[in-house]
Amino acid sequence: MAAHHPTLIAGAGGVGRVVVERLRAHDVPVRVLVRRDDDRAARLRALGVEVVLGDLTRPETVAAALEGARSMYFAMPVSPDHLLAATVVASVAREYGTLEALVDLSQMTVSQMTATSTAESHQQRLHWLAEQVFDWSGLPVVHIRPTSFLDNPLFTTLPARTIPARGTLELPFGSGRTSPVAADDVARVIATVLREPAPHVGHVYELTGPRTLDMTEMAEVFARALGRPVSYVDVPLEQWREETLSTIGLPSHVEQHILTMCRLHQENRYDRASDDVERLTGIPARTIEEFVAARRDFYLG
């Protein structure tokens, strides 16, 4: 890919940052759209990245960022503006872009949704609608649908509080099974697709960890990885909301999304397993034990 035809990365935090690093490691020219010219932008420039200022909800800045780009990665944090941003990107890319691929970071819950389903969160509904917009646009789209992230505070920050204090993993998941995936593994898939996008256009990839397990099994995995006893405590959802989630100070849209994720775990909606990470990258998705063991000091304080 010529240097004047970069890959546009919209969203260089979390997964996007690792995507940038992996693309630059293969000398792929990268342009990143950021909202502020801050320290993070400076670190991106240090990787040889072109940084442009803009906002995914402002068509004029999206058009400027798309100029000359041949592929794009679309992602946003959990936000009520997700559908607006997706619609802006799709409409501007149709009119001004010459994209060979648009890689959309969605959610696996979309795979189980319909046009009229109501059990999901507002954010999950926005992802479903955004996928419809991208598909209707006629753009060369690839949908990436990860399950819940291992890097999510549900599996990181919160256990890092309760494991040192009480030796417990405290979540309102009931007996539901889950298969969280590491953000690094999702980034590996996205970088692989962006490097050679043509074979992937029109495909949907569902990304999970290597196997599903219930929370008692997950606590056992944490115990092995940390070398200390860990047990699962199933907390009633409303109690967990009042005593844990409400103390974090999250926006209502984000809080509603997290509560819905917990309820869907209770309903076993996350009991899904896919080998797409290994099939696309040649390397299996990392296990929960590997993920936790690599962060032992974080979890034990």
PDB file of C-alpha atoms in Angstrom:
ATOM      1  CA  MET A   1       0.000   0.000   0.000  1.00  0.00           C
ATOM      2  CA  ALA A   2       1.547   3.307  -1.022  1.00  0.00           C
ATOM      3  CA  ALA A   3       2.417   5.844   1.654  1.00  0.00           C
ATOM      4  CA  HIS A   4      -0.126   8.316   0.257  1.00  0.00           C
ATOM      5  CA  HIS A   5      -2.895   5.732   0.657  1.00  0.00           C
ATOM      6  CA  PRO A   6      -2.872   5.149   4.428  1.00  0.00           C
ATOM      7  CA  THR A   7      -5.114   3.102   6.657  1.00  0.00           C
ATOM      8  CA  LEU A   8      -7.331   5.456   8.651  1.00  0.00           C
ATOM      9  CA  ILE A   9      -7.750   4.505  12.302  1.00  0.00           C
ATOM     10  CA  ALA A  10     -10.709   6.178  14.002  1.00  0.00           C
ATOM     11  CA  GLY A  11     -10.326   5.350  17.664  1.00  0.00           C
ATOM     12  CA  ALA A  12      -6.716   4.781  18.773  1.00  0.00           C
ATOM     13  CA  GLY A  13      -7.417   3.957  22.391  1.00  0.00           C
ATOM     14  CA  GLY A  14      -7.450   0.390  23.686  1.00  0.00           C
ATOM     15  CA  VAL A  15      -7.832  -1.956  20.726  1.00  0.00           C
ATOM     16  CA  GLY A  16      -7.081   0.797  18.211  1.00  0.00           C
ATOM     17  CA  ARG A  17      -3.728   1.643  19.785  1.00  0.00           C
ATOM     18  CA  VAL A  18      -2.546  -1.966  19.439  1.00  0.00           C
ATOM     19  CA  VAL A  19      -3.847  -2.061  15.858  1.00  0.00           C
ATOM     20  CA  VAL A  20      -1.715   0.992  15.081  1.00  0.00           C
ATOM     21  CA  GLU A  21       1.377  -0.587  16.640  1.00  0.00           C
ATOM     22  CA  ARG A  22       0.914  -3.814  14.713  1.00  0.00           C
ATOM     23  CA  LEU A  23       0.350  -2.058  11.408  1.00  0.00           C
ATOM     24  CA  ARG A  24       3.413   0.137  11.881  1.00  0.00           C
ATOM     25  CA  ALA A  25       5.480  -2.945  12.745  1.00  0.00           C
ATOM     26  CA  HIS A  26       4.710  -4.099   9.183  1.00  0.00           C
ATOM     27  CA  ASP A  27       5.432  -0.623   7.735  1.00  0.00           C
ATOM     28  CA  VAL A  28       1.781  -0.024   6.842  1.00  0.00           C
ATOM     29  CA  PRO A  29       1.173   3.739   6.519  1.00  0.00           C
ATOM     30  CA  VAL A  30      -1.315   4.835   9.170  1.00  0.00           C
ATOM     31  CA  ARG A  31      -3.375   7.962   9.711  1.00  0.00           C
ATOM     32  CA  VAL A  32      -5.156   8.384  13.042  1.00  0.00           C
ATOM     33  CA  LEU A  33      -8.155  10.607  13.662  1.00  0.00           C
ATOM     34  CA  VAL A  34      -8.014  12.140  17.166  1.00  0.00           C
ATOM     35  CA  ARG A  35     -10.172  14.734  18.877  1.00  0.00           C
ATOM     36  CA  ARG A  36      -7.305  16.438  20.740  1.00  0.00           C
ATOM     37  CA  ASP A  37      -3.654  17.100  19.959  1.00  0.00           C
ATOM     38  CA  ASP A  38      -2.352  15.837  23.288  1.00  0.00           C
ATOM     39  CA  ASP A  39       0.321  13.517  24.682  1.00  0.00           C
ATOM     40  CA  ARG A  40      -1.360  10.490  23.129  1.00  0.00           C
ATOM     41  CA  ALA A  41      -1.195  12.142  19.719  1.00  0.00           C
ATOM     42  CA  ALA A  42       2.499  12.831  20.280  1.00  0.00           C
ATOM     43  CA  ARG A  43       3.119   9.160  21.089  1.00  0.00           C
ATOM     44  CA  LEU A  44       1.341   8.188  17.881  1.00  0.00           C
ATOM     45  CA  ARG A  45       3.508  10.530  15.849  1.00  0.00           C
ATOM     46  CA  ALA A  46       6.554   8.893  17.425  1.00  0.00           C
ATOM     47  CA  LEU A  47       5.433   5.645  15.774  1.00  0.00           C
ATOM     48  CA  GLY A  48       5.528   7.329  12.370  1.00  0.00           C
ATOM     49  CA  VAL A  49       1.787   7.903  12.287  1.00  0.00           C
ATOM     50  CA  GLU A  50       0.049  10.814  10.571  1.00  0.00           C
ATOM     51  CA  VAL A  51      -2.274  12.432  13.104  1.00  0.00           C
ATOM     52  CA  VAL A  52      -5.293  14.489  12.052  1.00  0.00           C
ATOM     53  CA  LEU A  53      -7.761  16.307  14.280  1.00  0.00           C
ATOM     54  CA  GLY A  54     -11.444  15.606  13.876  1.00  0.00           C
ATOM     55  CA  ASP A  55     -14.673  14.190  15.233  1.00  0.00           C
ATOM     56  CA  LEU A  56     -16.566  11.196  13.865  1.00  0.00           C
ATOM     57  CA  THR A  57     -19.854  13.082  14.257  1.00  0.00           C
ATOM     58  CA  ARG A  58     -18.657  16.010  12.095  1.00  0.00           C
ATOM     59  CA  PRO A  59     -18.831  15.164   8.370  1.00  0.00           C
ATOM     60  CA  GLU A  60     -16.335  17.801   7.252  1.00  0.00           C
ATOM     61  CA  THR A  61     -13.569  16.428   9.502  1.00  0.00           C
ATOM     62  CA  VAL A  62     -14.342  12.839   8.522  1.00  0.00           C
ATOM     63  CA  ALA A  63     -14.102  13.788   4.842  1.00  0.00           C
ATOM     64  CA  ALA A  64     -10.710  15.419   5.396  1.00  0.00           C
ATOM     65  CA  ALA A  65      -9.436  12.389   7.311  1.00  0.00           C
ATOM     66  CA  LEU A  66     -10.626   9.995   4.581  1.00  0.00           C
ATOM     67  CA  GLU A  67      -8.829  11.816   1.780  1.00  0.00           C
ATOM     68  CA  GLY A  68      -6.566   9.323   0.037  1.00  0.00           C
ATOM     69  CA  ALA A  69      -7.248   6.517   2.540  1.00  0.00           C
ATOM     70  CA  ARG A  70      -7.809   3.050   1.114  1.00  0.00           C
ATOM     71  CA  SER A  71      -9.035   1.332   4.297  1.00  0.00           C
ATOM     72  CA  MET A  72     -10.530   2.418   7.600  1.00  0.00           C
ATOM     73  CA  TYR A  73     -11.029   1.033  11.098  1.00  0.00           C
ATOM     74  CA  PHE A  74     -14.200   2.364  12.772  1.00  0.00           C
ATOM     75  CA  ALA A  75     -14.600   2.164  16.533  1.00  0.00           C
ATOM     76  CA  MET A  76     -15.919   4.278  19.385  1.00  0.00           C
ATOM     77  CA  PRO A  77     -16.036   4.010  23.164  1.00  0.00           C
ATOM     78  CA  VAL A  78     -19.449   3.169  24.621  1.00  0.00           C
ATOM     79  CA  SER A  79     -21.383   6.266  23.567  1.00  0.00           C
ATOM     80  CA  PRO A  80     -24.924   7.363  22.691  1.00  0.00           C
ATOM     81  CA  ASP A  81     -23.350   8.942  19.570  1.00  0.00           C
ATOM     82  CA  HIS A  82     -22.323   5.572  18.113  1.00  0.00           C
ATOM     83  CA  LEU A  83     -25.069   5.397  15.489  1.00  0.00           C
ATOM     84  CA  LEU A  84     -24.629   9.056  14.519  1.00  0.00           C
ATOM     85  CA  ALA A  85     -20.897   8.520  14.004  1.00  0.00           C
ATOM     86  CA  ALA A  86     -21.449   5.353  11.967  1.00  0.00           C
ATOM     87  CA  THR A  87     -24.002   7.130   9.766  1.00  0.00           C
ATOM     88  CA  VAL A  88     -21.672  10.082   9.210  1.00  0.00           C
ATOM     89  CA  VAL A  89     -18.772   7.775   8.302  1.00  0.00           C
ATOM     90  CA  ALA A  90     -20.904   5.690   5.938  1.00  0.00           C
ATOM     91  CA  SER A  91     -22.405   8.690   4.138  1.00  0.00           C
ATOM     92  CA  VAL A  92     -19.112  10.584   3.832  1.00  0.00           C
ATOM     93  CA  ALA A  93     -17.195   7.488   2.736  1.00  0.00           C
ATOM     94  CA  ARG A  94     -19.765   6.856  -0.001  1.00  0.00           C
ATOM     95  CA  GLU A  95     -19.555  10.400  -1.301  1.00  0.00           C
ATOM     96  CA  TYR A  96     -15.898  11.265  -0.814  1.00  0.00           C
ATOM     97  CA  GLY A  97     -13.988   8.075  -0.092  1.00  0.00           C
ATOM     98  CA  THR A  98     -12.396   5.355  -2.171  1.00  0.00           C
ATOM     99  CA  LEU A  99     -12.241   2.691   0.513  1.00  0.00           C
ATOM    100  CA  GLU A 100     -11.264  -0.872  -0.274  1.00  0.00           C
ATOM    101  CA  ALA A 101     -12.366  -1.950   3.204  1.00  0.00           C
ATOM    102  CA  LEU A 102     -14.107  -0.531   6.244  1.00  0.00           C
ATOM    103  CA  VAL A 103     -13.512  -2.621   9.363  1.00  0.00           C
ATOM    104  CA  ASP A 104     -16.270  -2.061  11.928  1.00  0.00           C
ATOM    105  CA  LEU A 105     -15.738  -2.971  15.586  1.00  0.00           C
ATOM    106  CA  SER A 106     -19.149  -4.202  16.709  1.00  0.00           C
ATOM    107  CA  GLN A 107     -20.299  -6.612  19.459  1.00  0.00           C
ATOM    108  CA  MET A 108     -21.087 -10.316  19.442  1.00  0.00           C
ATOM    109  CA  THR A 109     -24.478  -9.676  21.013  1.00  0.00           C
ATOM    110  CA  VAL A 110     -25.540  -8.324  17.605  1.00  0.00           C
ATOM    111  CA  SER A 111     -25.396 -11.910  16.312  1.00  0.00           C
ATOM    112  CA  GLN A 112     -28.363 -12.773  18.533  1.00  0.00           C
ATOM    113  CA  MET A 113     -30.451  -9.651  17.874  1.00  0.00           C
ATOM    114  CA  THR A 114     -33.341  -8.907  15.560  1.00  0.00           C
ATOM    115  CA  ALA A 115     -34.944  -5.699  14.320  1.00  0.00           C
ATOM    116  CA  THR A 116     -37.466  -5.826  17.174  1.00  0.00           C
ATOM    117  CA  SER A 117     -35.633  -7.500  20.066  1.00  0.00           C
ATOM    118  CA  THR A 118     -35.719  -5.498  23.293  1.00  0.00           C
ATOM    119  CA  ALA A 119     -33.638  -7.476  25.793  1.00  0.00           C
ATOM    120  CA  GLU A 120     -30.365  -5.783  24.861  1.00  0.00           C
ATOM    121  CA  SER A 121     -28.778  -2.530  26.039  1.00  0.00           C
ATOM    122  CA  HIS A 122     -29.126   0.801  24.251  1.00  0.00           C
ATOM    123  CA  GLN A 123     -25.484   0.478  23.204  1.00  0.00           C
ATOM    124  CA  GLN A 124     -26.012  -3.000  21.756  1.00  0.00           C
ATOM    125  CA  ARG A 125     -29.006  -1.703  19.802  1.00  0.00           C
ATOM    126  CA  LEU A 126     -26.826   1.120  18.426  1.00  0.00           C
ATOM    127  CA  HIS A 127     -24.272  -1.455  17.253  1.00  0.00           C
ATOM    128  CA  TRP A 128     -27.030  -3.462  15.536  1.00  0.00           C
ATOM    129  CA  LEU A 129     -28.326  -0.359  13.774  1.00  0.00           C
ATOM    130  CA  ALA A 130     -24.816   0.782  12.827  1.00  0.00           C
ATOM    131  CA  GLU A 131     -24.202  -2.564  11.157  1.00  0.00           C
ATOM    132  CA  GLN A 132     -27.396  -2.108   9.149  1.00  0.00           C
ATOM    133  CA  VAL A 133     -26.245   1.353   8.036  1.00  0.00           C
ATOM    134  CA  PHE A 134     -22.836   0.066   6.956  1.00  0.00           C
ATOM    135  CA  ASP A 135     -24.410  -2.843   5.083  1.00  0.00           C
ATOM    136  CA  TRP A 136     -26.978  -0.614   3.357  1.00  0.00           C
ATOM    137  CA  SER A 137     -24.247   1.828   2.345  1.00  0.00           C
ATOM    138  CA  GLY A 138     -22.768  -0.666  -0.100  1.00  0.00           C
ATOM    139  CA  LEU A 139     -19.285  -0.013   1.285  1.00  0.00           C
ATOM    140  CA  PRO A 140     -16.819  -2.944   1.479  1.00  0.00           C
ATOM    141  CA  VAL A 141     -17.452  -3.718   5.143  1.00  0.00           C
ATOM    142  CA  VAL A 142     -15.961  -6.279   7.536  1.00  0.00           C
ATOM    143  CA  HIS A 143     -17.765  -6.636  10.886  1.00  0.00           C
ATOM    144  CA  ILE A 144     -15.697  -7.673  13.911  1.00  0.00           C
ATOM    145  CA  ARG A 145     -17.910  -8.887  16.764  1.00  0.00           C
ATOM    146  CA  PRO A 146     -15.981  -9.587  19.970  1.00  0.00           C
ATOM    147  CA  THR A 147     -17.659 -10.939  23.063  1.00  0.00           C
ATOM    148  CA  SER A 148     -16.988  -9.168  26.378  1.00  0.00           C
ATOM    149  CA  PHE A 149     -13.367  -8.070  26.805  1.00  0.00           C
ATOM    150  CA  LEU A 150     -11.062  -9.630  29.377  1.00  0.00           C
ATOM    151  CA  ASP A 151      -9.741  -6.096  29.841  1.00  0.00           C
ATOM    152  CA  ASN A 152     -13.202  -4.934  30.965  1.00  0.00           C
ATOM    153  CA  PRO A 153     -13.297  -3.618  34.567  1.00  0.00           C
ATOM    154  CA  LEU A 154     -15.654  -6.518  35.361  1.00  0.00           C
ATOM    155  CA  PHE A 155     -12.684  -8.859  34.995  1.00  0.00           C
ATOM    156  CA  THR A 156      -9.854  -6.494  35.963  1.00  0.00           C
ATOM    157  CA  THR A 157     -10.447  -3.471  38.223  1.00  0.00           C
ATOM    158  CA  LEU A 158     -13.243  -5.008  40.292  1.00  0.00           C
ATOM    159  CA  PRO A 159     -11.490  -8.355  40.980  1.00  0.00           C
ATOM    160  CA  ALA A 160      -8.326  -6.376  41.811  1.00  0.00           C
ATOM    161  CA  ARG A 161     -10.328  -4.873  44.702  1.00  0.00           C
ATOM    162  CA  THR A 162     -12.023  -7.986  46.042  1.00  0.00           C
ATOM    163  CA  ILE A 163      -9.334 -10.640  45.554  1.00  0.00           C
ATOM    164  CA  PRO A 164      -6.705  -9.006  47.819  1.00  0.00           C
ATOM    165  CA  ALA A 165      -9.357  -7.985  50.359  1.00  0.00           C
ATOM    166  CA  ARG A 166     -11.531 -11.109  50.531  1.00  0.00           C
ATOM    167  CA  GLY A 167     -10.202 -13.697  48.089  1.00  0.00           C
ATOM    168  CA  THR A 168     -13.385 -13.396  46.040  1.00  0.00           C
ATOM    169  CA  LEU A 169     -14.620 -12.727  42.543  1.00  0.00           C
ATOM    170  CA  GLU A 170     -17.910 -10.866  43.094  1.00  0.00           C
ATOM    171  CA  LEU A 171     -20.211 -10.424  40.096  1.00  0.00           C
ATOM    172  CA  PRO A 172     -23.951 -10.770  39.328  1.00  0.00           C
ATOM    173  CA  PHE A 173     -23.515 -13.422  36.615  1.00  0.00           C
ATOM    174  CA  GLY A 174     -25.418 -16.283  38.263  1.00  0.00           C
ATOM    175  CA  SER A 175     -24.559 -19.631  36.690  1.00  0.00           C
ATOM    176  CA  GLY A 176     -24.098 -18.169  33.217  1.00  0.00           C
ATOM    177  CA  ARG A 177     -21.087 -19.135  31.161  1.00  0.00           C
ATOM    178  CA  THR A 178     -18.804 -16.700  29.357  1.00  0.00           C
ATOM    179  CA  SER A 179     -15.752 -16.623  27.085  1.00  0.00           C
ATOM    180  CA  PRO A 180     -14.139 -13.175  27.332  1.00  0.00           C
ATOM    181  CA  VAL A 181     -11.474 -12.226  24.802  1.00  0.00           C
ATOM    182  CA  ALA A 182      -8.348 -10.116  25.306  1.00  0.00           C
ATOM    183  CA  ALA A 183      -8.243  -6.740  23.558  1.00  0.00           C
ATOM    184  CA  ASP A 184      -4.802  -7.626  22.181  1.00  0.00           C
ATOM    185  CA  ASP A 185      -6.289 -10.652  20.407  1.00  0.00           C
ATOM    186  CA  VAL A 186      -9.044  -8.534  18.888  1.00  0.00           C
ATOM    187  CA  ALA A 187      -6.402  -6.064  17.732  1.00  0.00           C
ATOM    188  CA  ARG A 188      -4.369  -8.862  16.135  1.00  0.00           C
ATOM    189  CA  VAL A 189      -7.400  -9.886  14.088  1.00  0.00           C
ATOM    190  CA  ILE A 190      -8.177  -6.326  13.003  1.00  0.00           C
ATOM    191  CA  ALA A 191      -4.559  -5.635  12.021  1.00  0.00           C
ATOM    192  CA  THR A 192      -4.479  -8.882  10.035  1.00  0.00           C
ATOM    193  CA  VAL A 193      -7.645  -7.902   8.162  1.00  0.00           C
ATOM    194  CA  LEU A 194      -6.432  -4.358   7.469  1.00  0.00           C
ATOM    195  CA  ARG A 195      -3.096  -5.536   6.069  1.00  0.00           C
ATOM    196  CA  GLU A 196      -4.801  -7.655   3.380  1.00  0.00           C
ATOM    197  CA  PRO A 197      -8.491  -6.692   3.454  1.00  0.00           C
ATOM    198  CA  ALA A 198      -9.757  -7.997   0.115  1.00  0.00           C
ATOM    199  CA  PRO A 199     -10.423 -11.637   1.192  1.00  0.00           C
ATOM    200  CA  HIS A 200     -12.353 -10.457   4.257  1.00  0.00           C
ATOM    201  CA  VAL A 201     -14.806  -7.975   2.748  1.00  0.00           C
ATOM    202  CA  GLY A 202     -18.385  -9.014   3.417  1.00  0.00           C
ATOM    203  CA  HIS A 203     -17.444 -11.308   6.298  1.00  0.00           C
ATOM    204  CA  VAL A 204     -18.464 -11.226   9.950  1.00  0.00           C
ATOM    205  CA  TYR A 205     -15.941 -12.491  12.514  1.00  0.00           C
ATOM    206  CA  GLU A 206     -16.983 -13.449  16.037  1.00  0.00           C
ATOM    207  CA  LEU A 207     -14.129 -13.305  18.529  1.00  0.00           C
ATOM    208  CA  THR A 208     -14.080 -15.098  21.874  1.00  0.00           C
ATOM    209  CA  GLY A 209     -11.653 -16.703  24.251  1.00  0.00           C
ATOM    210  CA  PRO A 210     -10.756 -20.357  23.622  1.00  0.00           C
ATOM    211  CA  ARG A 211     -13.558 -21.842  25.774  1.00  0.00           C
ATOM    212  CA  THR A 212     -16.582 -20.955  27.853  1.00  0.00           C
ATOM    213  CA  LEU A 213     -16.704 -21.342  31.609  1.00  0.00           C
ATOM    214  CA  ASP A 214     -18.986 -20.390  34.462  1.00  0.00           C
ATOM    215  CA  MET A 215     -17.887 -18.014  37.191  1.00  0.00           C
ATOM    216  CA  THR A 216     -16.991 -20.761  39.660  1.00  0.00           C
ATOM    217  CA  GLU A 217     -14.643 -22.150  37.011  1.00  0.00           C
ATOM    218  CA  MET A 218     -13.336 -18.641  36.338  1.00  0.00           C
ATOM    219  CA  ALA A 219     -12.560 -18.180  40.032  1.00  0.00           C
ATOM    220  CA  GLU A 220     -10.595 -21.447  39.924  1.00  0.00           C
ATOM    221  CA  VAL A 221      -8.650 -20.108  36.932  1.00  0.00           C
ATOM    222  CA  PHE A 222      -7.860 -16.896  38.820  1.00  0.00           C
ATOM    223  CA  ALA A 223      -6.703 -18.988  41.785  1.00  0.00           C
ATOM    224  CA  ARG A 224      -4.286 -21.008  39.650  1.00  0.00           C
ATOM    225  CA  ALA A 225      -2.951 -17.923  37.904  1.00  0.00           C
ATOM    226  CA  LEU A 226      -2.461 -15.974  41.145  1.00  0.00           C
ATOM    227  CA  GLY A 227      -1.362 -18.839  43.375  1.00  0.00           C
ATOM    228  CA  ARG A 228      -3.940 -18.110  46.068  1.00  0.00           C
ATOM    229  CA  PRO A 229      -7.513 -19.208  46.825  1.00  0.00           C
ATOM    230  CA  VAL A 230     -10.247 -17.354  44.955  1.00  0.00           C
ATOM    231  CA  SER A 231     -13.961 -18.148  45.159  1.00  0.00           C
ATOM    232  CA  TYR A 232     -16.941 -16.799  43.260  1.00  0.00           C
ATOM    233  CA  VAL A 233     -19.638 -14.860  45.098  1.00  0.00           C
ATOM    234  CA  ASP A 234     -22.827 -14.402  43.089  1.00  0.00           C
ATOM    235  CA  VAL A 235     -24.189 -10.963  44.020  1.00  0.00           C
ATOM    236  CA  PRO A 236     -27.838 -10.083  43.260  1.00  0.00           C
ATOM    237  CA  LEU A 237     -27.912  -7.668  40.347  1.00  0.00           C
ATOM    238  CA  GLU A 238     -29.671  -4.790  42.099  1.00  0.00           C
ATOM    239  CA  GLN A 239     -27.422  -5.098  45.154  1.00  0.00           C
ATOM    240  CA  TRP A 240     -24.368  -5.073  42.900  1.00  0.00           C
ATOM    241  CA  ARG A 241     -25.674  -1.983  41.113  1.00  0.00           C
ATOM    242  CA  GLU A 242     -26.198  -0.099  44.371  1.00  0.00           C
ATOM    243  CA  GLU A 243     -23.050  -1.202  46.206  1.00  0.00           C
ATOM    244  CA  THR A 244     -20.549  -1.399  43.342  1.00  0.00           C
ATOM    245  CA  LEU A 245     -21.572   0.063  39.994  1.00  0.00           C
ATOM    246  CA  SER A 246     -23.219   3.226  41.334  1.00  0.00           C
ATOM    247  CA  THR A 247     -20.043   4.144  43.233  1.00  0.00           C
ATOM    248  CA  ILE A 248     -17.970   4.421  40.043  1.00  0.00           C
ATOM    249  CA  GLY A 249     -19.801   7.478  38.702  1.00  0.00           C
ATOM    250  CA  LEU A 250     -20.400   6.272  35.150  1.00  0.00           C
ATOM    251  CA  PRO A 251     -22.669   8.044  32.647  1.00  0.00           C
ATOM    252  CA  SER A 252     -26.179   6.569  32.638  1.00  0.00           C
ATOM    253  CA  HIS A 253     -25.751   5.190  29.091  1.00  0.00           C
ATOM    254  CA  VAL A 254     -22.627   3.254  30.130  1.00  0.00           C
ATOM    255  CA  GLU A 255     -24.167   2.066  33.403  1.00  0.00           C
ATOM    256  CA  GLN A 256     -27.250   0.744  31.591  1.00  0.00           C
ATOM    257  CA  HIS A 257     -25.008  -1.116  29.150  1.00  0.00           C
ATOM    258  CA  ILE A 258     -22.983  -2.785  31.922  1.00  0.00           C
ATOM    259  CA  LEU A 259     -26.096  -3.779  33.862  1.00  0.00           C
ATOM    260  CA  THR A 260     -27.559  -5.317  30.720  1.00  0.00           C
ATOM    261  CA  MET A 261     -24.336  -7.232  30.060  1.00  0.00           C
ATOM    262  CA  CYS A 262     -24.601  -8.674  33.568  1.00  0.00           C
ATOM    263  CA  ARG A 263     -28.234  -9.668  33.065  1.00  0.00           C
ATOM    264  CA  LEU A 264     -27.444 -11.268  29.710  1.00  0.00           C
ATOM    265  CA  HIS A 265     -24.661 -13.229  31.389  1.00  0.00           C
ATOM    266  CA  GLN A 266     -27.229 -14.482  33.916  1.00  0.00           C
ATOM    267  CA  GLU A 267     -29.390 -15.545  30.965  1.00  0.00           C
ATOM    268  CA  ASN A 268     -26.421 -17.395  29.437  1.00  0.00           C
ATOM    269  CA  ARG A 269     -26.313 -15.190  26.347  1.00  0.00           C
ATOM    270  CA  TYR A 270     -22.497 -15.103  26.498  1.00  0.00           C
ATOM    271  CA  ASP A 271     -22.075 -18.886  26.307  1.00  0.00           C
ATOM    272  CA  ARG A 272     -20.428 -18.620  22.901  1.00  0.00           C
ATOM    273  CA  ALA A 273     -17.102 -19.921  21.593  1.00  0.00           C
ATOM    274  CA  SER A 274     -15.395 -19.315  18.248  1.00  0.00           C
ATOM    275  CA  ASP A 275     -11.996 -20.173  16.793  1.00  0.00           C
ATOM    276  CA  ASP A 276     -11.933 -17.074  14.553  1.00  0.00           C
ATOM    277  CA  VAL A 277      -8.938 -15.544  16.389  1.00  0.00           C
ATOM    278  CA  GLU A 278      -6.757 -18.556  15.683  1.00  0.00           C
ATOM    279  CA  ARG A 279      -8.177 -19.121  12.207  1.00  0.00           C
ATOM    280  CA  LEU A 280      -7.409 -15.557  11.111  1.00  0.00           C
ATOM    281  CA  THR A 281      -4.076 -14.996  12.857  1.00  0.00           C
ATOM    282  CA  GLY A 282      -2.639 -18.488  13.256  1.00  0.00           C
ATOM    283  CA  ILE A 283      -2.307 -17.968  17.020  1.00  0.00           C
ATOM    284  CA  PRO A 284      -4.967 -19.086  19.531  1.00  0.00           C
ATOM    285  CA  ALA A 285      -6.765 -16.532  21.670  1.00  0.00           C
ATOM    286  CA  ARG A 286      -5.108 -16.279  25.050  1.00  0.00           C
ATOM    287  CA  THR A 287      -6.677 -18.026  27.977  1.00  0.00           C
ATOM    288  CA  ILE A 288      -7.969 -16.284  31.080  1.00  0.00           C
ATOM    289  CA  GLU A 289      -5.191 -17.941  33.079  1.00  0.00           C
ATOM    290  CA  GLU A 290      -2.527 -16.503  30.763  1.00  0.00           C
ATOM    291  CA  PHE A 291      -4.120 -13.062  30.917  1.00  0.00           C
ATOM    292  CA  VAL A 292      -4.368 -13.005  34.723  1.00  0.00           C
ATOM    293  CA  ALA A 293      -0.925 -14.518  35.343  1.00  0.00           C
ATOM    294  CA  ALA A 294       0.658 -11.782  33.217  1.00  0.00           C
ATOM    295  CA  ARG A 295      -0.967  -9.198  35.520  1.00  0.00           C
ATOM    296  CA  ARG A 296      -0.356 -10.919  38.872  1.00  0.00           C
ATOM    297  CA  ASP A 297       0.898  -7.795  40.648  1.00  0.00           C
ATOM    298  CA  PHE A 298      -2.093  -5.797  39.434  1.00  0.00           C
ATOM    299  CA  TYR A 299      -4.583  -8.292  40.848  1.00  0.00           C
ATOM    300  CA  LEU A 300      -2.774  -8.887  44.153  1.00  0.00           C
ATOM    301  CA  GLY A 301      -1.996  -5.240  44.837  1.00  0.00           C
TER     302      GLY A 301
END
